[in-house]
Structure formats: structure tokens, C-alpha cells
Amino acid sequence: MTTRATRGPRRRTVVALAVILSVLVAFVVRLVDIQVVSADEHVSESLEHLGASSAIPGQRGSIVDASGTVLASSVMVYDAQLSPQVIMLVEEKDPKLPWAEASDKIAAITGQTGEEVRALVSNALAENPDSQYAPLKKGLNTEQYMALRDLGIGSYLSLKARETRVYPNGAVAGNILGFLDNSGEAQAGVEKLDDSCLAPVDGEETYRKGKDGVVIPGSERTVDAVNGGSVQLTINSDLNWYLQQMIAEEAQTQGAKGGTVTVVEVKTGKIRAAAEWPALDPNDLDASTPATRASQIFHRDFEPGSTFKAVTAAAAIEGGGLTPLSTVSASSREKFPNGAVVNDAFSHPAYNYTLAGGLIDSSNVALSKFGTMVSPEVRYDYLERFGVGDKTLDFPSEVGGILHPVKDWDNQSLYTTTFGQYFTVTAAQLAGAYQAIANGGEKIDLSLVESCTGADGTVTAPADPKHEQIIQEQTAAELTRMLENVAVQGGNAERIQVPGYRVTSKTGTAQVSDGNGGYKAGVYYTSMVGFAPVDDPQYVVVVTLDEPTKVVSSAATASAFQKAMTQVMKTYRVMPSSVPMDELLPKFG
């Protein structure tokens, strides 16, 4: 039997044990929360108060041309600044190098005058007697940095390092190279196209500190930065330089807004030159406008005009059984049964044009009749095969051109599509189309990048370009023969001859949109395309001029085309033609 006297102490013992047990349970729960449930959060909090880290920047990779010439690289530069207040304090202590003398020595290194340097300091003090900051010069090189450091004036001169992007050849292929913004982010061109190769991976240095701020020994951890890789292009920078100078001169002579030259290697599809005017110098973005920074070779689409009559001929040969000697009767102006009216660029009576003659004289009426000997669906298919509507290599800001579906073709466009209107292409697409003709009907996707070489030396090549036989080899041979006759018998024959080489050519004169569904009066976007040598095609050359005013027809491009093709043959030491041209094709049947 339990007495009251014994029940009291026992009850107190039970209560005490329950309290102790509750405290222990709470402690265990809290311990589990700290060490297991919220461990990451608490570690982060501890590191926030006791740890520190600093980024180790990697260096962006370089861009080089086909022979290894550096076109873009990253270098370390230094921004110098002075502390006016400290300079005054040092002057009060009779320094070994007085400010008057030090400022002259600084100026001799930075390219300023002593008066300019002293004025920076005096002006800063005039605004604030306690000023500790006066910018001296930005972008100093390593040699200047070392010379300033050796002056021994580090108490009031500080030099902050930063990485900057430089383009040693200036505007050479500048629109292709692209540029970075102020934060180092790629904005255009190859810089953006291959940013995954070029961009570095920053490293990190972390450590922990005690309450007194001293780094705890053994707590340091370093993850090294990984520098960006090097991108090698297919571009020949020497050729590109020449073509840029040439097209700038030709465009200005013709009073054009701009001009381009594109060179493609026939057997590989590699772009060997992409020259433009106006040209972007990535070292000086302020000298350009947003409209001229993108590559017009990939960004500007236009109606190709007569250059695509060769594609109509291909469709007619394969889809309609025509030959270069097939004939139609064509006047300089005809009204077709559906009400459409087509005009030629020159007045002439009804000629019995051969297909070759229609190309030589660039007769819109003749090609309208040849082209409509096959269905619109067949012609649409051939436009697609030759690359209309598809980007060439997905270059930044590249457009794919416009190819309207057949259901949208009206009475007029049923015919205008036979001579290069009612669809658009870029200069790159035009080069790709003629690469296929020159290469026996095998179209190879264009390429601009040879490889990416990582910081560890690993070389990675892009996927092999697509090869597709889009027309028969015999068809390509017949087109080539007709295009050579255009070069020999056409209106620009004397102006485009390249001594020693058999050349093909075709011109295009495109009307320019007024932005309201119509065309600007008397304004054209002109082009000329061809390849050489005919007996062993090696290179395709495309020249364009944006709204020339001196000569408004495609003849405006003749001089530039001749100079470009001549230089390409010289640059690559292409053997002159050794097989004579076949007999001339007749223009009329």
C-alpha cells in the first residue's frame, strides 16, 4: 500500500524525468534538423559568414583563318587610375620622385603630356579636396603596365587588369567575325555562332576565415579556369582583304549603298571569302550602325532575277525533256492567256529563241514559255532543291529567303517565278545553287568553320556537310555549257573575260521593295554569279551591289566580278583552262 508520503516524491521524480525526456527529444530533433534535414542550408550560412571565394577568369579562345592567321583574340589590358589625395600626402613628405617629375614620366608611358596628367589630378581636387580617384588611361598594354609599375609610385597609382577582345586585321571579315558586348557576351557572327567553343569556363578559389579574418590553413580550394577553344575558319583572310578593298571601290564608283563578294570552293562547299562594304571593324563598333553590323551575305535577301533562270532551265530539261536547242517564239512584250503581261529588258521582234539563246539574251518572255512547259509544282520542287527558303548554315541573323507555296502563285507570279521574281534568296544561297551546277549536280551544304581546338589540344570538327545529287550530271553539264555561252555571247562578255580561263556567268537585276507591297521606281539590287574554270570548276564567285546609281543594270557588277574571279584564280594558283570551248550554241532555232 502506497502512502501519501511516498506518492509525493515519486510523482515529482516522474515529472522531472518527463521534462528531461522532452528536452532530450527536442535536442535530438533539433540535431537531426541541423545535421540532416537542413544541413546544406546551415553549411551555406556558415560559409557566408566564415568563407570567401573569388572567380578565376578563363581566357576566351581565338578565331583564326584557314592558314592560322589570327583574326580575333583576347588580351590582358590595364586601366590606370590615380589617387589625388595620396599624391598630395606624399608630396608633403619630400618624396624621391616629386609629382612634377612623376607626372612627366607617367605621361611618357601612357602617351599623354605631363600637363594633361597633372590637370587630371588638379581638376579632381578642385571638385573634391579629399578625392581618391582620378582615371588616368584605359587599355594599357603589358609593356606600359610594367613601365608604370617600375616607377615605384604604387601608393597612389593603381592598375586594374581586365581582358579585352582585339581583332588584329580590323575590318577584314569583320561582319563574319562578329563582336562582343561590354560584358563579354557574344552578339553576332562567328563569335556567337561558335560561342560554345570560344567561351571559357571560369574557375574559383574558395577558403575559410576565422573570426579575426585570417584564412584558416588548409581550407583553401582552387578550381582552375578552362580557357576557351580556338575556332579555325575556312576563310582566306588575304583574299578577303583584297576583295573588301575592291568591292568598296567598285560600290562607291557605282554610287551603290553597299556591295558583297562571296567565294565558295566547288568541291567542298567551303566559303573562302565573304567580303562586304560597308565593313564592320569589331575594334570600333561606334564607327558602324546596327544596320551594317550584320553580314549582308547572310542577312540580306533579294529577288535573284535572271541568275535563277538557270534553275528554271534545269526544271525544264529534266521535267519537260527540253535541250539547250529547244525553241519557243518570244517577243519583247507578250500577254499570256491568263492575262499576265511579261516584258523583256530590251525591245525586239518575235525571235525563235533556243533555250540557250533565252539565257544568253536573258529573255523573260522566252523563259516564261520554257518554264511553264512543266507544272508549277515541278518548278517549286527545283527551287527547293537549289536551296530557296532554307538557311545555308544557320549563321547568326541569317534569313532563309521567301518561297511562297504554289497555291499562292497568281496569274502573274506563275510566270515571274520562271525568271527570278516572287521569291527571295541571299548571296550565300545563290552561291550554293551555283556550287551544285559547277559540281556536276551535287549540292554540298556551305561551311564556314573548319574546327574547334580545345584548350587541351583536342580538335573537334563539325559534322560533315550534307551532299545531295539534286540534278543529273548531264543536266549540270548542259547548264554549264549554256552559262559559258552567256559569258561569251552575252552583253557583258568583253567586261568579264579572265585571260587564260573559261568562265561561266549570269547576271541578275532585282527590283527593290518599297516596304508597301510594291517596288521602288528605277532602283535595283544587282548581282552576277559564275564559276571557273569551266573545264574543271574550282570556285564560284557571287558579286552584289545594293542600289547602284551610275549603272543601274546588272552590268554594274561586271567589273567587280572580273576582278574578283581573276584574284581568286591567282590566289589559289588555279591552272589555266587546257580544254578549248565547244562550238558556240545558237541563240535562235
XYZ file of C-alpha atoms in Angstrom:
589
model
C 0.000 0.000 0.000
C 1.390 3.337 -1.047
C 1.196 6.109 1.477
C 0.797 9.778 0.715
C 4.313 10.341 1.942
C 5.791 8.062 -0.720
C 3.445 9.184 -3.539
C 4.707 12.818 -3.472
C 8.442 12.205 -4.150
C 7.659 9.549 -6.765
C 5.309 11.870 -8.641
C 7.943 14.596 -8.640
C 10.514 12.117 -9.964
C 8.211 11.073 -12.829
C 7.537 14.707 -13.755
C 11.251 15.514 -13.672
C 12.060 12.513 -15.869
C 9.312 13.557 -18.323
C 10.740 17.071 -18.532
C 14.257 15.740 -19.058
C 12.982 13.311 -21.712
C 11.127 16.116 -23.517
C 14.290 18.227 -23.551
C 16.298 15.303 -24.896
C 13.714 14.630 -27.629
C 13.707 18.311 -28.600
C 17.509 18.309 -28.669
C 17.613 15.191 -30.858
C 15.011 16.629 -33.236
C 16.961 19.870 -33.498
C 20.227 17.981 -34.006
C 18.683 15.913 -36.817
C 17.330 19.090 -38.373
C 20.723 20.787 -38.238
C 22.838 17.860 -39.379
C 20.494 16.122 -41.811
C 17.337 17.972 -42.841
C 18.794 21.497 -43.126
C 22.459 20.611 -43.386
C 23.047 22.303 -46.751
C 21.326 25.464 -45.624
C 23.357 25.732 -42.454
C 26.645 24.968 -44.227
C 25.860 27.742 -46.673
C 25.129 30.113 -43.795
C 28.399 29.227 -42.115
C 30.354 29.727 -45.310
C 28.599 33.022 -45.858
C 29.950 34.290 -42.588
C 33.247 32.441 -42.404
C 34.059 31.580 -46.027
C 35.005 33.584 -49.094
C 35.518 32.907 -52.778
C 36.838 34.664 -55.833
C 36.403 33.858 -59.522
C 39.380 32.875 -61.631
C 38.528 34.121 -65.136
C 39.375 31.979 -68.131
C 40.501 33.443 -71.435
C 38.217 33.450 -74.474
C 39.570 31.458 -77.405
C 40.865 32.912 -80.647
C 39.462 32.854 -84.174
C 41.900 32.106 -86.993
C 41.611 31.870 -90.769
C 42.261 28.791 -92.920
C 46.055 29.236 -92.665
C 46.123 30.062 -88.946
C 46.271 33.865 -89.183
C 44.711 35.291 -86.028
C 41.538 37.247 -86.729
C 40.289 37.611 -83.141
C 41.943 37.079 -79.775
C 41.690 38.087 -76.138
C 44.462 40.036 -74.438
C 45.006 41.425 -70.963
C 44.933 45.204 -70.694
C 45.155 47.529 -67.723
C 43.145 50.538 -66.622
C 45.218 53.051 -64.648
C 43.892 55.431 -62.013
C 45.434 57.917 -59.592
C 44.618 58.907 -56.006
C 44.891 62.732 -55.845
C 44.624 62.785 -52.062
C 47.510 60.360 -51.618
C 49.601 62.281 -54.153
C 49.248 65.411 -52.005
C 50.130 63.486 -48.841
C 53.221 62.005 -50.497
C 54.299 65.454 -51.725
C 54.296 66.751 -48.125
C 56.948 64.150 -47.205
C 59.557 65.218 -49.800
C 59.395 62.049 -51.954
C 62.254 60.668 -54.008
C 60.156 61.205 -57.132
C 58.289 64.519 -56.871
C 54.869 64.737 -58.512
C 56.063 67.212 -61.150
C 58.674 64.707 -62.280
C 56.484 61.632 -61.758
C 53.676 63.077 -63.853
C 56.073 63.608 -66.772
C 57.326 60.025 -66.514
C 53.741 58.702 -66.348
C 52.763 60.741 -69.392
C 55.727 59.452 -71.413
C 54.486 55.899 -70.825
C 50.756 56.458 -71.374
C 51.102 58.674 -74.426
C 49.840 61.807 -72.720
C 51.572 65.048 -71.759
C 52.701 65.924 -68.280
C 50.312 68.868 -68.290
C 47.384 66.562 -69.102
C 48.245 64.177 -66.259
C 48.686 66.987 -63.742
C 45.409 68.536 -64.904
C 43.569 65.283 -64.187
C 44.708 65.431 -60.580
C 44.186 69.178 -60.058
C 40.699 69.023 -61.573
C 39.747 66.117 -59.309
C 40.980 68.008 -56.231
C 39.123 71.135 -57.319
C 35.883 69.172 -57.317
C 36.688 67.298 -54.104
C 39.720 68.119 -51.893
C 39.551 64.568 -50.494
C 39.330 62.897 -53.912
C 40.844 59.440 -54.075
C 40.005 58.702 -57.695
C 41.138 60.214 -60.966
C 41.044 57.973 -64.086
C 44.359 58.119 -65.924
C 44.228 55.852 -69.015
C 42.352 52.733 -70.054
C 43.525 49.802 -72.148
C 47.253 49.973 -71.377
C 49.301 47.033 -72.633
C 51.596 44.803 -70.603
C 54.710 46.786 -71.537
C 53.107 50.010 -70.312
C 51.925 48.251 -67.174
C 55.434 47.097 -66.324
C 56.932 50.523 -67.044
C 54.426 52.224 -64.722
C 54.950 49.611 -62.040
C 58.712 50.167 -62.160
C 58.254 53.850 -61.300
C 57.649 52.782 -57.693
C 54.616 55.017 -57.152
C 52.166 52.288 -56.234
C 50.959 54.262 -53.240
C 48.887 56.493 -55.499
C 48.827 54.693 -58.850
C 46.718 51.580 -59.250
C 46.484 49.341 -62.322
C 43.413 47.143 -62.736
C 43.695 44.213 -65.145
C 40.880 43.211 -67.484
C 40.513 41.077 -70.587
C 39.542 42.668 -73.889
C 38.802 41.351 -77.359
C 41.009 42.524 -80.213
C 40.769 41.981 -83.955
C 44.304 42.351 -85.383
C 43.170 42.715 -89.014
C 40.495 45.278 -88.224
C 37.603 45.138 -90.670
C 38.871 42.088 -92.600
C 35.891 39.698 -92.473
C 34.602 41.823 -89.598
C 30.934 41.213 -90.425
C 31.639 37.484 -90.399
C 33.632 37.551 -87.145
C 31.006 39.493 -85.185
C 31.628 41.121 -81.818
C 31.057 41.009 -78.056
C 29.146 43.456 -75.868
C 30.646 45.326 -72.918
C 30.023 42.389 -70.615
C 31.860 39.985 -72.907
C 28.748 38.282 -74.285
C 28.823 37.254 -77.956
C 26.409 39.287 -80.056
C 26.948 38.385 -83.708
C 28.925 36.464 -86.314
C 31.272 33.595 -85.563
C 31.687 34.934 -82.024
C 28.055 33.924 -81.491
C 27.917 31.001 -83.930
C 30.733 29.164 -82.120
C 30.412 30.661 -78.662
C 30.267 27.163 -77.170
C 33.838 26.597 -78.403
C 35.237 30.064 -77.753
C 33.744 30.771 -74.327
C 35.935 29.918 -71.291
C 34.763 28.265 -68.086
C 35.742 30.386 -65.089
C 37.460 28.747 -62.150
C 37.028 29.543 -58.459
C 39.205 29.973 -55.402
C 37.499 29.379 -52.031
C 38.756 29.497 -48.444
C 37.518 29.913 -44.864
C 38.476 32.594 -42.390
C 38.465 32.768 -38.659
C 36.704 35.499 -36.686
C 39.835 37.615 -36.907
C 39.673 37.482 -40.717
C 42.748 35.253 -41.041
C 42.499 32.452 -43.610
C 42.289 29.088 -41.905
C 45.256 26.969 -43.085
C 44.227 24.022 -45.200
C 40.813 25.499 -46.057
C 41.875 26.790 -49.470
C 40.377 25.086 -52.519
C 41.096 26.039 -56.145
C 39.221 25.004 -59.271
C 41.266 26.083 -62.274
C 39.664 28.011 -65.121
C 39.367 26.347 -68.522
C 40.275 28.630 -71.400
C 38.109 28.769 -74.492
C 38.987 26.855 -77.625
C 40.311 28.180 -80.926
C 37.987 28.292 -83.931
C 39.521 27.875 -87.386
C 37.536 29.250 -90.301
C 37.533 28.305 -93.980
C 38.144 31.970 -94.861
C 41.331 33.082 -96.614
C 41.969 36.432 -94.906
C 44.389 37.717 -97.570
C 41.843 37.086 -100.312
C 39.111 38.575 -98.156
C 41.205 41.728 -97.613
C 41.714 42.229 -101.348
C 38.051 41.632 -102.166
C 36.924 44.051 -99.466
C 39.112 46.806 -100.863
C 37.920 46.039 -104.368
C 34.190 45.899 -103.639
C 34.403 49.090 -101.579
C 35.960 50.884 -104.544
C 33.538 49.375 -107.078
C 30.465 50.088 -104.969
C 31.437 53.694 -104.439
C 32.289 54.113 -108.131
C 28.806 52.879 -108.999
C 27.186 55.048 -106.332
C 25.811 51.983 -104.548
C 24.753 51.737 -100.914
C 26.836 48.625 -100.468
C 28.303 45.529 -102.062
C 29.375 41.973 -101.337
C 31.632 39.285 -102.794
C 31.218 35.623 -101.848
C 33.658 32.892 -102.912
C 32.809 29.210 -102.490
C 35.013 26.204 -103.219
C 33.116 23.991 -105.669
C 34.226 20.548 -104.497
C 33.833 21.201 -100.755
C 31.245 23.950 -100.286
C 33.715 25.852 -98.113
C 33.350 29.637 -98.044
C 36.777 31.024 -98.909
C 35.874 34.719 -98.850
C 32.963 36.797 -97.587
C 33.791 40.419 -98.364
C 31.443 43.319 -97.695
C 31.196 47.070 -97.868
C 30.382 48.886 -95.654
C 32.553 46.697 -93.473
C 32.382 46.307 -89.723
C 35.563 46.857 -87.721
C 34.829 44.976 -84.472
C 37.528 47.076 -82.757
C 35.402 50.200 -83.315
C 31.699 49.453 -83.143
C 30.831 53.135 -82.841
C 32.063 53.656 -86.398
C 29.267 51.410 -87.680
C 25.499 51.363 -87.437
C 23.288 48.457 -86.326
C 22.170 48.078 -89.950
C 25.725 47.481 -91.198
C 26.925 45.159 -88.410
C 25.177 42.007 -89.609
C 26.673 40.169 -92.568
C 24.689 41.182 -95.646
C 25.774 37.963 -97.352
C 23.538 36.036 -94.953
C 21.168 38.724 -93.700
C 20.009 40.497 -96.876
C 17.604 38.618 -99.121
C 16.564 39.815 -102.567
C 14.765 38.607 -105.658
C 17.560 36.906 -107.635
C 16.194 37.818 -111.024
C 17.882 36.282 -114.048
C 20.535 34.387 -112.067
C 17.827 31.816 -111.293
C 16.860 31.329 -114.934
C 19.411 28.522 -114.830
C 17.234 26.745 -112.241
C 14.195 27.159 -114.496
C 16.250 25.659 -117.317
C 17.171 22.696 -115.082
C 13.498 22.036 -114.306
C 12.576 22.315 -117.985
C 15.353 19.948 -119.083
C 14.620 17.248 -116.512
C 10.884 17.768 -116.094
C 9.978 18.704 -119.661
C 12.529 16.870 -121.764
C 13.999 20.083 -123.217
C 17.539 20.542 -124.511
C 19.679 23.663 -124.953
C 18.428 23.737 -128.588
C 14.689 23.532 -127.807
C 12.872 26.605 -129.136
C 9.983 28.981 -128.438
C 8.809 32.111 -130.208
C 9.159 35.152 -127.930
C 8.630 38.874 -128.472
C 9.897 41.564 -126.084
C 6.389 42.002 -124.665
C 3.655 39.398 -124.537
C 0.289 38.994 -122.900
C -0.454 35.435 -121.831
C -3.860 33.716 -121.965
C -4.453 34.220 -118.217
C -3.961 37.988 -118.596
C -0.382 38.162 -117.283
C 1.981 40.511 -119.130
C 5.730 39.853 -119.344
C 8.366 42.223 -120.732
C 11.993 41.830 -121.732
C 14.617 44.394 -120.773
C 15.119 45.399 -124.423
C 12.796 45.812 -127.368
C 12.915 43.142 -130.098
C 10.609 41.407 -132.590
C 9.484 37.814 -132.186
C 12.574 35.605 -132.076
C 12.619 31.829 -132.303
C 14.756 31.529 -129.169
C 16.625 28.386 -128.229
C 16.780 27.651 -124.516
C 20.457 28.633 -124.660
C 19.539 31.842 -126.508
C 16.898 32.699 -123.915
C 19.612 32.516 -121.253
C 22.187 34.412 -123.352
C 19.804 37.318 -124.026
C 18.148 36.854 -120.627
C 14.680 36.935 -122.181
C 11.944 36.935 -119.544
C 9.332 36.083 -122.158
C 11.289 33.121 -123.513
C 11.966 31.718 -120.037
C 8.311 32.198 -119.116
C 7.369 29.956 -122.028
C 10.107 27.388 -121.384
C 9.388 27.355 -117.657
C 5.652 26.785 -117.987
C 6.258 23.682 -120.073
C 6.417 21.964 -116.670
C 3.934 22.295 -113.825
C 4.289 24.929 -111.086
C 4.751 22.075 -108.611
C 7.787 20.804 -110.524
C 9.344 24.280 -110.644
C 8.666 24.755 -106.915
C 10.428 21.452 -106.242
C 13.511 22.595 -108.170
C 13.612 25.932 -106.330
C 13.599 23.982 -103.066
C 16.304 21.612 -104.330
C 18.561 24.568 -105.114
C 18.158 25.934 -101.576
C 15.461 28.604 -101.813
C 13.736 29.034 -98.462
C 16.423 27.255 -96.409
C 19.246 28.837 -94.446
C 22.697 27.824 -95.621
C 24.447 27.247 -92.274
C 22.248 28.932 -89.656
C 24.613 31.880 -89.356
C 23.511 34.402 -86.700
C 20.834 36.740 -88.153
C 20.769 34.647 -91.346
C 17.489 34.635 -93.255
C 16.252 31.751 -95.373
C 14.623 33.826 -98.068
C 10.983 33.580 -99.126
C 9.457 30.799 -101.192
C 5.692 31.125 -101.485
C 3.695 27.893 -101.812
C 2.263 27.171 -105.248
C -1.280 27.821 -104.028
C -0.265 31.476 -103.531
C 1.033 31.918 -107.091
C -1.316 34.189 -109.025
C -1.608 34.729 -112.783
C 1.454 36.994 -112.835
C 3.711 35.081 -110.448
C 3.017 31.896 -112.411
C 5.393 33.452 -114.947
C 7.592 35.756 -112.863
C 8.842 32.770 -110.837
C 10.443 31.496 -114.060
C 12.784 34.490 -114.155
C 13.654 35.001 -110.505
C 10.813 37.039 -109.059
C 8.225 36.383 -106.336
C 10.819 34.590 -104.210
C 13.980 35.773 -102.483
C 17.443 34.427 -101.747
C 20.640 35.589 -100.061
C 24.054 35.861 -101.701
C 25.063 32.737 -99.767
C 22.100 30.786 -101.170
C 22.909 31.993 -104.689
C 26.496 30.777 -104.259
C 25.202 27.428 -103.002
C 22.913 26.990 -106.011
C 25.738 27.550 -108.489
C 28.068 25.318 -106.475
C 25.694 22.476 -107.308
C 25.714 23.256 -111.044
C 29.519 23.522 -111.064
C 29.858 20.285 -109.084
C 28.057 18.058 -111.578
C 24.677 18.485 -109.914
C 25.860 17.515 -106.411
C 24.909 20.180 -103.876
C 27.122 20.396 -100.795
C 26.000 22.432 -97.811
C 28.113 25.535 -97.345
C 30.550 25.592 -94.436
C 32.478 28.326 -92.665
C 34.141 26.551 -89.725
C 36.944 24.008 -90.106
C 37.383 23.010 -86.480
C 37.444 23.853 -82.792
C 40.676 23.151 -80.926
C 40.106 22.950 -77.176
C 42.474 24.301 -74.551
C 43.717 20.724 -74.030
C 44.554 20.372 -77.723
C 41.550 18.248 -78.618
C 40.391 19.029 -82.157
C 36.680 18.769 -82.904
C 35.420 19.131 -86.468
C 31.826 19.995 -87.360
C 29.606 17.284 -88.771
C 30.302 16.563 -92.419
C 28.213 18.783 -94.710
C 25.250 17.214 -96.457
C 25.839 16.027 -100.036
C 22.849 15.652 -102.340
C 22.583 14.996 -106.069
C 19.845 17.494 -106.899
C 20.066 17.294 -110.711
C 21.576 14.794 -113.106
C 25.227 15.161 -114.040
C 24.265 15.533 -117.708
C 21.851 18.334 -116.828
C 24.593 20.130 -114.910
C 26.901 19.774 -117.927
C 24.256 21.279 -120.241
C 23.644 24.166 -117.832
C 27.391 24.772 -117.598
C 27.724 24.885 -121.369
C 24.831 27.352 -121.666
C 26.224 29.540 -118.868
C 29.609 29.620 -120.596
C 27.836 30.798 -123.732
C 26.223 33.537 -121.628
C 29.719 34.639 -120.592
C 30.987 34.537 -124.182
C 27.957 35.781 -126.145
C 26.150 37.905 -123.541
C 26.182 41.669 -123.232
C 28.953 41.666 -120.602
C 31.256 39.290 -122.489
C 34.144 41.711 -123.029
C 34.000 43.066 -119.465
C 34.190 39.735 -117.641
C 36.905 37.871 -119.534
C 39.594 36.319 -117.332
C 42.650 35.731 -119.538
C 43.534 32.059 -119.728
C 40.339 30.791 -118.093
C 36.973 29.635 -119.367
C 34.295 31.269 -117.223
C 30.529 30.971 -116.764
C 28.337 33.881 -115.735
C 24.767 35.015 -115.236
C 23.506 38.402 -114.155
C 20.511 39.341 -112.047
C 18.672 42.639 -111.700
C 16.203 42.635 -108.830
C 13.624 45.284 -108.115
C 13.781 46.611 -104.549
C 10.736 46.508 -102.315
C 9.288 49.824 -101.180
C 8.017 48.215 -97.992
C 4.372 48.653 -99.028
C 3.959 45.696 -101.345
C 5.378 47.487 -104.372
C 8.786 48.326 -105.830
C 10.929 51.454 -105.777
C 10.991 53.147 -109.161
C 14.268 52.836 -111.070
C 16.081 51.196 -108.133
C 17.671 47.747 -108.342
C 19.726 45.218 -106.417
C 22.161 43.831 -108.972
C 24.169 40.615 -108.945
C 26.454 38.448 -111.044
C 27.403 34.830 -110.409
C 29.690 32.398 -112.191
C 32.376 29.777 -111.775
C 35.723 28.862 -113.320
C 37.478 27.151 -114.961
C 34.662 25.591 -116.982
C 36.762 22.531 -117.867
C 37.463 21.837 -114.166
C 35.266 24.054 -111.945
C 37.053 25.147 -108.780
C 35.421 28.312 -107.412
C 32.055 30.066 -107.504
C 32.049 33.873 -107.249
C 28.961 35.960 -106.413
C 29.032 39.768 -106.568
C 26.159 42.011 -105.468
C 25.609 45.772 -105.467
C 22.886 47.435 -103.434
C 21.081 50.081 -105.480
C 23.856 51.275 -107.818
C 23.072 54.663 -109.345
C 25.690 55.149 -112.071
C 24.777 51.980 -113.959
C 21.510 50.614 -112.623
C 21.504 47.311 -114.535
C 23.437 44.171 -113.592
C 26.230 45.395 -115.868
C 27.268 47.450 -112.844
C 28.699 44.264 -111.320
C 30.760 43.217 -114.363
C 33.990 44.940 -113.389
C 33.863 43.690 -109.809
C 33.096 40.141 -110.970
C 36.042 40.127 -113.378
C 38.441 41.441 -110.733
C 37.167 39.014 -108.107
C 37.399 35.939 -110.342
C 40.858 36.942 -111.562
C 42.133 37.339 -107.999
C 40.641 34.014 -106.913
C 42.413 32.211 -109.754
C 45.699 33.894 -108.759
C 45.311 33.297 -105.033
C 44.753 29.573 -105.422
C 47.085 29.204 -108.399
C 44.399 27.507 -110.414
C 45.749 26.028 -113.636
C 44.514 27.857 -116.742
C 41.984 26.112 -118.952
C 43.581 23.463 -121.128
C 40.482 22.244 -122.978
C 39.037 24.560 -125.635
C 35.433 25.659 -125.519
C 32.868 23.680 -127.505
C 31.371 25.362 -130.536
C 29.034 28.226 -129.734
C 25.414 27.384 -129.083
C 22.949 29.121 -131.398
C 20.660 31.758 -129.888
C 17.916 31.138 -132.408
C 16.473 27.987 -133.906
